[in-house]
Amino acid sequence: MKKTHHARKPFLTSTLLATFVSSLLFSHASLADGSKQTNNFALGAGVGTTGLSLNGTFQLSDNINVRGIYANYDFSENDTESGIAYQFDIELDTFSLLLDWHPSADSGFRISLGGVNNGTNFSAKTTQTSGNITVGNSTFLASDIGTINAKVDYDSFAPYIGIGWGNAVRQDQSLSFALDIGVIGMSDPNINLTSSGTNTTIQPALDAQLEVEKRELESSLDGFNLYPVINLSLAYRF
């Protein structure tokens, strides 16, 4: 089976970071007053459905902030898909650049829009080493097919929309808590399945059944296009 590779588009992360830094520099210049300098920058950390996160917030105006968030979490688990036992290694990895609009400068309520550089991916391998194993619609000897390896990732860009509560750069507080509730619009998954078996006699039939298995895996992941985000964070204004 021919293995395909899906580019990560690493330049997107650099573009998002450059945009974030440019926004910070621009806002710093526009908000600075010769006689009065406001403290309009905050750093924080959080935890939620995207993992552990670090964030920076900068005030663009009384009602609008720009926020950069890096989140990551790795974990492993064993599960069964389409009757095949897999060991999954999952990495949640995102960098978000968001604009927060506060309808009232005195309120913590906000509406957030932005983009996410989505590096979320997972790999899986079969754990069965003996007996028969059903792949797609056919049954093979586990010793003949070796290990089935799956790789799943997503397009690197994803939009984000959400609401939240908290304003890390309000001038009447140095320490603040925040809550975010939103969704990341993830692409359809990019899936690659291969086997490590060396039995060339069964390889054509196995490749065909791996395609069946791939379609079943795609179907089981259909509900993950809208990834829910719930995050609690703590920030300190400098």
GROMACS .gro file of C-alpha atoms in nm:
model
  238
    1MET     CA    1   0.000   0.000   0.000
    2LYS     CA    2   0.146   0.335  -0.101
    3LYS     CA    3   0.210   0.560   0.194
    4THR     CA    4   0.108   0.922   0.165
    5HIS     CA    5   0.236   1.219   0.358
    6HIS     CA    6   0.037   1.527   0.454
    7ALA     CA    7   0.231   1.853   0.478
    8ARG     CA    8   0.209   2.044   0.804
    9LYS     CA    9   0.250   2.388   0.641
   10PRO     CA   10   0.497   2.503   0.908
   11PHE     CA   11   0.491   2.859   0.770
   12LEU     CA   12   0.140   2.905   0.912
   13THR     CA   13   0.267   2.897   1.269
   14SER     CA   14   0.528   3.161   1.183
   15THR     CA   15   0.263   3.377   1.016
   16LEU     CA   16   0.032   3.359   1.318
   17LEU     CA   17   0.318   3.436   1.557
   18ALA     CA   18   0.434   3.729   1.342
   19THR     CA   19   0.080   3.868   1.330
   20PHE     CA   20   0.050   3.838   1.707
   21VAL     CA   21   0.381   4.014   1.772
   22SER     CA   22   0.299   4.288   1.518
   23SER     CA   23  -0.035   4.348   1.688
   24LEU     CA   24   0.139   4.380   2.025
   25LEU     CA   25   0.389   4.633   1.893
   26PHE     CA   26   0.123   4.836   1.714
   27SER     CA   27  -0.106   4.848   2.015
   28HIS     CA   28   0.178   4.937   2.247
   29ALA     CA   29   0.256   5.240   2.031
   30SER     CA   30  -0.106   5.347   1.991
   31LEU     CA   31  -0.198   5.308   2.358
   32ALA     CA   32   0.111   5.477   2.497
   33ASP     CA   33   0.046   5.834   2.616
   34GLY     CA   34   0.343   6.058   2.684
   35SER     CA   35   0.220   6.133   3.034
   36LYS     CA   36   0.025   5.818   3.114
   37GLN     CA   37   0.132   5.463   3.037
   38THR     CA   38  -0.127   5.190   3.086
   39ASN     CA   39  -0.037   4.833   3.177
   40ASN     CA   40  -0.211   4.658   2.891
   41PHE     CA   41  -0.034   4.323   2.872
   42ALA     CA   42  -0.107   4.001   3.066
   43LEU     CA   43   0.034   3.650   3.075
   44GLY     CA   44  -0.154   3.346   3.195
   45ALA     CA   45  -0.192   2.970   3.206
   46GLY     CA   46  -0.493   2.745   3.179
   47VAL     CA   47  -0.632   2.396   3.150
   48GLY     CA   48  -0.917   2.256   2.945
   49THR     CA   49  -1.023   2.032   2.660
   50THR     CA   50  -0.725   2.140   2.446
   51GLY     CA   51  -0.481   2.050   2.723
   52LEU     CA   52  -0.251   2.267   2.932
   53SER     CA   53  -0.210   2.617   2.791
   54LEU     CA   54  -0.005   2.935   2.806
   55ASN     CA   55  -0.156   3.263   2.687
   56GLY     CA   56  -0.073   3.627   2.631
   57THR     CA   57  -0.330   3.908   2.607
   58PHE     CA   58  -0.276   4.260   2.473
   59GLN     CA   59  -0.526   4.545   2.468
   60LEU     CA   60  -0.599   4.694   2.126
   61SER     CA   61  -0.874   4.930   2.244
   62ASP     CA   62  -1.115   4.968   2.535
   63ASN     CA   63  -1.332   4.691   2.391
   64ILE     CA   64  -1.094   4.472   2.189
   65ASN     CA   65  -0.801   4.254   2.294
   66VAL     CA   66  -0.576   4.025   2.094
   67ARG     CA   67  -0.489   3.692   2.253
   68GLY     CA   68  -0.239   3.420   2.166
   69ILE     CA   69  -0.279   3.073   2.320
   70TYR     CA   70  -0.056   2.767   2.293
   71ALA     CA   71  -0.206   2.441   2.423
   72ASN     CA   72  -0.074   2.086   2.429
   73TYR     CA   73  -0.155   1.752   2.586
   74ASP     CA   74  -0.032   1.399   2.503
   75PHE     CA   75  -0.189   1.076   2.621
   76SER     CA   76  -0.227   0.709   2.526
   77GLU     CA   77  -0.514   0.464   2.549
   78ASN     CA   78  -0.626   0.125   2.420
   79ASP     CA   79  -0.950   0.098   2.225
   80THR     CA   80  -1.123  -0.111   1.959
   81GLU     CA   81  -1.223   0.023   1.618
   82SER     CA   82  -1.413  -0.193   1.368
   83GLY     CA   83  -1.333  -0.501   1.575
   84ILE     CA   84  -0.956  -0.439   1.579
   85ALA     CA   85  -0.775  -0.365   1.906
   86TYR     CA   86  -0.547  -0.060   1.879
   87GLN     CA   87  -0.307   0.124   2.102
   88PHE     CA   88  -0.360   0.497   2.043
   89ASP     CA   89  -0.104   0.774   2.102
   90ILE     CA   90  -0.285   1.108   2.089
   91GLU     CA   91  -0.136   1.457   2.073
   92LEU     CA   92  -0.351   1.767   2.115
   93ASP     CA   93  -0.142   2.058   1.984
   94THR     CA   94  -0.282   2.402   1.893
   95PHE     CA   95  -0.174   2.764   1.864
   96SER     CA   96  -0.465   3.010   1.853
   97LEU     CA   97  -0.467   3.378   1.759
   98LEU     CA   98  -0.794   3.538   1.871
   99LEU     CA   99  -0.965   3.875   1.884
  100ASP     CA  100  -1.179   3.923   2.195
  101TRP     CA  101  -1.461   4.177   2.170
  102HIS     CA  102  -1.607   4.303   2.497
  103PRO     CA  103  -1.946   4.471   2.423
  104SER     CA  104  -1.895   4.667   2.744
  105ALA     CA  105  -1.550   4.773   2.857
  106ASP     CA  106  -1.664   4.731   3.217
  107SER     CA  107  -1.788   4.374   3.167
  108GLY     CA  108  -1.590   4.053   3.150
  109PHE     CA  109  -1.820   3.902   2.886
  110ARG     CA  110  -1.651   3.858   2.549
  111ILE     CA  111  -1.704   3.715   2.202
  112SER     CA  112  -1.395   3.558   2.046
  113LEU     CA  113  -1.308   3.495   1.680
  114GLY     CA  114  -0.985   3.378   1.527
  115GLY     CA  115  -0.772   3.110   1.370
  116VAL     CA  116  -0.599   2.801   1.503
  117ASN     CA  117  -0.281   2.637   1.380
  118ASN     CA  118  -0.394   2.279   1.441
  119GLY     CA  119  -0.122   2.021   1.496
  120THR     CA  120  -0.356   1.770   1.660
  121ASN     CA  121  -0.282   1.414   1.548
  122PHE     CA  122  -0.287   1.058   1.665
  123SER     CA  123  -0.121   0.734   1.570
  124ALA     CA  124  -0.240   0.382   1.637
  125LYS     CA  125  -0.107   0.030   1.601
  126THR     CA  126  -0.268  -0.309   1.641
  127THR     CA  127  -0.187  -0.504   1.954
  128GLN     CA  128  -0.292  -0.852   1.835
  129THR     CA  129   0.003  -1.074   1.743
  130SER     CA  130  -0.154  -1.421   1.705
  131GLY     CA  131  -0.471  -1.589   1.582
  132ASN     CA  132  -0.705  -1.446   1.320
  133ILE     CA  133  -0.774  -1.077   1.270
  134THR     CA  134  -1.054  -0.928   1.060
  135VAL     CA  135  -0.954  -0.634   0.843
  136GLY     CA  136  -1.237  -0.474   0.649
  137ASN     CA  137  -1.449  -0.763   0.525
  138SER     CA  138  -1.180  -1.033   0.526
  139THR     CA  139  -0.999  -1.240   0.786
  140PHE     CA  140  -0.620  -1.286   0.792
  141LEU     CA  141  -0.362  -1.447   1.015
  142ALA     CA  142  -0.220  -1.185   1.248
  143SER     CA  143   0.127  -1.325   1.181
  144ASP     CA  144   0.081  -1.263   0.806
  145ILE     CA  145  -0.024  -0.898   0.826
  146GLY     CA  146   0.215  -0.796   1.104
  147THR     CA  147   0.126  -0.467   1.272
  148ILE     CA  148  -0.135  -0.234   1.125
  149ASN     CA  149  -0.028   0.127   1.172
  150ALA     CA  150  -0.268   0.419   1.146
  151LYS     CA  151  -0.180   0.787   1.126
  152VAL     CA  152  -0.449   1.053   1.154
  153ASP     CA  153  -0.399   1.429   1.130
  154TYR     CA  154  -0.590   1.738   1.018
  155ASP     CA  155  -0.542   2.041   0.795
  156SER     CA  156  -0.321   2.291   0.973
  157PHE     CA  157  -0.567   2.583   0.972
  158ALA     CA  158  -0.896   2.579   1.162
  159PRO     CA  159  -1.137   2.862   1.252
  160TYR     CA  160  -1.246   2.930   1.610
  161ILE     CA  161  -1.558   3.097   1.749
  162GLY     CA  162  -1.655   3.120   2.111
  163ILE     CA  163  -1.772   3.322   2.407
  164GLY     CA  164  -1.614   3.373   2.743
  165TRP     CA  165  -1.587   3.568   3.062
  166GLY     CA  166  -1.283   3.755   3.182
  167ASN     CA  167  -1.063   4.047   3.078
  168ALA     CA  168  -0.699   3.996   3.173
  169VAL     CA  169  -0.602   4.359   3.097
  170ARG     CA  170  -0.871   4.545   3.293
  171GLN     CA  171  -0.699   4.829   3.477
  172ASP     CA  172  -0.878   4.768   3.808
  173GLN     CA  173  -0.723   4.423   3.861
  174SER     CA  174  -0.385   4.256   3.833
  175LEU     CA  175  -0.488   3.893   3.881
  176SER     CA  176  -0.788   3.756   3.691
  177PHE     CA  177  -0.970   3.434   3.612
  178ALA     CA  178  -1.130   3.355   3.276
  179LEU     CA  179  -1.360   3.098   3.118
  180ASP     CA  180  -1.372   3.015   2.746
  181ILE     CA  181  -1.643   2.813   2.572
  182GLY     CA  182  -1.621   2.763   2.196
  183VAL     CA  183  -1.556   2.532   1.904
  184ILE     CA  184  -1.267   2.467   1.665
  185GLY     CA  185  -1.385   2.386   1.312
  186MET     CA  186  -1.151   2.100   1.224
  187SER     CA  187  -1.116   1.960   0.873
  188ASP     CA  188  -1.203   1.606   0.773
  189PRO     CA  189  -0.925   1.378   0.901
  190ASN     CA  190  -0.631   1.276   0.683
  191ILE     CA  191  -0.589   0.902   0.740
  192ASN     CA  192  -0.310   0.670   0.635
  193LEU     CA  193  -0.314   0.293   0.706
  194THR     CA  194  -0.023   0.058   0.645
  195SER     CA  195   0.082  -0.290   0.752
  196SER     CA  196   0.424  -0.428   0.836
  197GLY     CA  197   0.356  -0.777   0.697
  198THR     CA  198   0.594  -0.930   0.442
  199ASN     CA  199   0.363  -1.195   0.292
  200THR     CA  200   0.344  -1.073  -0.069
  201THR     CA  201   0.082  -1.336  -0.157
  202ILE     CA  202  -0.187  -1.168   0.050
  203GLN     CA  203  -0.071  -0.808   0.004
  204PRO     CA  204  -0.313  -0.710  -0.278
  205ALA     CA  205  -0.611  -0.844  -0.082
  206LEU     CA  206  -0.485  -0.684   0.238
  207ASP     CA  207  -0.439  -0.345   0.069
  208ALA     CA  208  -0.798  -0.357  -0.055
  209GLN     CA  209  -0.929  -0.436   0.292
  210LEU     CA  210  -0.715  -0.163   0.448
  211GLU     CA  211  -0.905   0.080   0.224
  212VAL     CA  212  -1.231  -0.057   0.363
  213GLU     CA  213  -1.093  -0.017   0.715
  214LYS     CA  214  -0.988   0.340   0.634
  215ARG     CA  215  -1.341   0.433   0.524
  216GLU     CA  216  -1.484   0.283   0.844
  217LEU     CA  217  -1.235   0.483   1.050
  218GLU     CA  218  -1.328   0.801   0.861
  219SER     CA  219  -1.693   0.734   0.940
  220SER     CA  220  -1.620   0.686   1.311
  221LEU     CA  221  -1.438   1.022   1.321
  222ASP     CA  222  -1.716   1.219   1.149
  223GLY     CA  223  -1.833   1.373   1.476
  224PHE     CA  224  -1.497   1.536   1.548
  225ASN     CA  225  -1.520   1.820   1.294
  226LEU     CA  226  -1.643   2.059   1.564
  227TYR     CA  227  -1.405   2.015   1.854
  228PRO     CA  228  -1.544   2.160   2.179
  229VAL     CA  229  -1.328   2.402   2.374
  230ILE     CA  230  -1.383   2.461   2.745
  231ASN     CA  231  -1.093   2.629   2.919
  232LEU     CA  232  -1.028   2.783   3.261
  233SER     CA  233  -0.732   3.017   3.298
  234LEU     CA  234  -0.555   3.249   3.539
  235ALA     CA  235  -0.369   3.560   3.418
  236TYR     CA  236  -0.153   3.836   3.565
  237ARG     CA  237  -0.147   4.189   3.419
  238PHE     CA  238   0.194   4.357   3.398
   0.00000   0.00000   0.00000
